[in-house]
Amino acid sequence: MAAIGAAAIRAQCEYYFSAANLSRDAHLRSLADGEGFVALDALRDFPKLAALLGDQPPTALAAALSTSPLLDVVSDRVRARPPPGASRSRKATHLVLDANALIRGRAAALATYAEQHWTTPEVLEEVRDAESR
């Protein structure tokens, strides 16, 4: 792979996983597992990245990303590398899940995010004040 092509592929993926983009990109977040990893095969379907990759073999994407200081590539998955001193092991104490997460089958992936999980109806049952419900 040409160095310019690899650099462009790496830059595009670094943008995808930047904090600014991830905060807005619901589709990319929906592809991530509980640890924040996204399958490389899923990224190959993104139009800009597909154009950069062209007909290169599937290993070309992993090779281009392996030199990124901003991304972690593990096997056939990639995620944003945490900033120095940050920990990915922090869990929330409670997480309220809406119906969309459950319907889309994301509950299992979300299980790693918090110690306890609640649905919206369960939270509303705990509200004692009828006016607040």
Coordinates of C-alpha atoms in Angstrom, one line a residue:
M1 CA 0.0 0.0 0.0
A2 CA 1.3 3.4 -0.8
A3 CA 2.3 5.5 2.1
I4 CA 0.0 8.3 1.0
G5 CA -2.9 5.9 0.8
A6 CA -2.2 4.4 4.3
A7 CA -1.9 7.9 5.8
A8 CA -5.2 9.0 4.3
I9 CA -6.9 5.8 5.6
R10 CA -5.5 6.3 9.0
A11 CA -6.5 10.0 9.1
Q12 CA -10.0 9.2 8.0
C13 CA -10.4 6.5 10.8
E14 CA -8.8 8.8 13.4
Y15 CA -11.5 11.4 12.5
Y16 CA -14.2 8.8 12.8
F17 CA -13.1 7.9 16.3
S18 CA -12.3 11.5 17.4
A19 CA -14.3 12.7 20.4
A20 CA -15.9 15.4 18.3
N21 CA -17.2 12.9 15.7
L22 CA -18.2 10.1 18.1
S23 CA -20.3 12.5 20.1
R24 CA -22.5 13.1 17.0
D25 CA -22.2 9.8 15.1
A26 CA -25.0 7.6 16.5
H27 CA -24.4 5.0 13.7
L28 CA -20.7 4.5 14.6
R29 CA -21.6 4.3 18.3
S30 CA -24.2 1.7 17.5
L31 CA -21.6 -0.5 15.9
A32 CA -19.3 -0.4 19.0
D33 CA -19.3 -3.2 21.5
G34 CA -19.2 -2.6 25.3
E35 CA -15.5 -1.9 25.2
G36 CA -15.8 0.7 22.3
F37 CA -14.5 -1.6 19.6
V38 CA -15.9 -1.5 16.1
A39 CA -15.3 -4.4 13.6
L40 CA -13.0 -3.4 10.8
D41 CA -15.4 -5.1 8.3
A42 CA -18.1 -2.6 9.4
L43 CA -15.8 0.3 8.8
R44 CA -15.1 -0.9 5.3
D45 CA -18.7 -0.1 4.5
F46 CA -18.3 3.6 5.2
P47 CA -18.3 5.4 1.8
K48 CA -15.3 7.6 2.3
L49 CA -13.2 4.8 3.7
A50 CA -14.4 2.4 1.0
A51 CA -13.3 4.9 -1.6
L52 CA -9.8 5.2 0.0
L53 CA -9.5 1.4 0.3
G54 CA -10.6 0.6 -3.2
D55 CA -9.9 -3.0 -4.0
Q56 CA -7.2 -3.5 -1.4
P57 CA -7.3 -6.7 0.7
P58 CA -9.0 -6.7 4.1
T59 CA -5.7 -6.6 5.8
A60 CA -4.9 -3.2 4.4
L61 CA -7.2 -1.4 6.8
A62 CA -5.6 -3.1 9.9
A63 CA -2.1 -2.4 8.5
A64 CA -2.9 1.3 8.0
L65 CA -4.4 1.7 11.5
S66 CA -1.7 -0.2 13.3
T67 CA 0.6 2.8 13.2
S68 CA -1.9 5.2 14.6
P69 CA -1.1 6.7 18.0
L70 CA -4.8 7.5 18.5
L71 CA -6.4 4.1 17.8
D72 CA -6.2 0.6 19.3
V73 CA -6.3 -2.2 16.8
V74 CA -6.9 -5.6 18.3
S75 CA -7.4 -8.5 16.0
D76 CA -10.2 -7.4 13.6
R77 CA -11.5 -4.5 15.7
V78 CA -10.6 -0.9 16.4
R79 CA -11.4 1.7 19.0
A80 CA -10.2 5.1 20.1
R81 CA -7.2 4.9 22.4
P82 CA -7.9 6.4 25.8
P83 CA -6.0 9.6 26.6
P84 CA -3.0 9.2 28.9
G85 CA -4.1 8.6 32.5
A86 CA -7.7 7.7 31.5
S87 CA -9.2 4.4 32.5
R88 CA -11.7 2.4 30.5
S89 CA -12.6 0.4 33.6
R90 CA -14.7 3.0 35.2
K91 CA -18.3 1.9 35.5
A92 CA -21.4 3.9 36.2
T93 CA -23.3 2.8 39.3
H94 CA -26.7 2.9 37.6
L95 CA -27.7 2.9 33.9
V96 CA -31.2 3.6 32.7
L97 CA -31.9 1.8 29.4
D98 CA -34.6 3.0 27.0
A99 CA -36.7 0.7 24.9
N100 CA -34.5 1.3 21.8
A101 CA -31.4 -0.2 23.4
L102 CA -33.4 -3.3 24.4
I103 CA -35.3 -3.7 21.1
R104 CA -32.0 -3.4 19.1
G105 CA -30.5 -6.2 21.2
R106 CA -27.9 -3.9 22.7
A107 CA -28.7 -4.8 26.3
A108 CA -25.9 -7.5 26.5
A109 CA -23.3 -5.0 25.2
L110 CA -24.5 -2.4 27.6
A111 CA -24.1 -4.8 30.5
T112 CA -20.4 -3.8 30.9
Y113 CA -21.2 -0.1 31.3
A114 CA -22.7 -0.1 34.8
E115 CA -23.2 -2.1 37.9
Q116 CA -27.0 -2.0 37.9
H117 CA -29.4 -1.5 35.0
W118 CA -32.9 -0.1 35.1
T119 CA -35.6 0.4 32.5
T120 CA -37.5 3.6 32.2
P121 CA -40.7 2.0 33.6
E122 CA -38.8 0.7 36.6
V123 CA -37.5 4.2 37.3
L124 CA -41.0 5.7 37.0
E125 CA -42.4 3.1 39.4
E126 CA -39.9 4.4 42.0
V127 CA -41.2 7.9 41.7
R128 CA -43.6 8.3 44.6
D129 CA -45.1 11.6 43.6
A130 CA -47.9 11.1 41.1
E131 CA -47.5 14.6 39.7
S132 CA -43.8 13.9 38.8
R133 CA -44.7 10.7 37.0

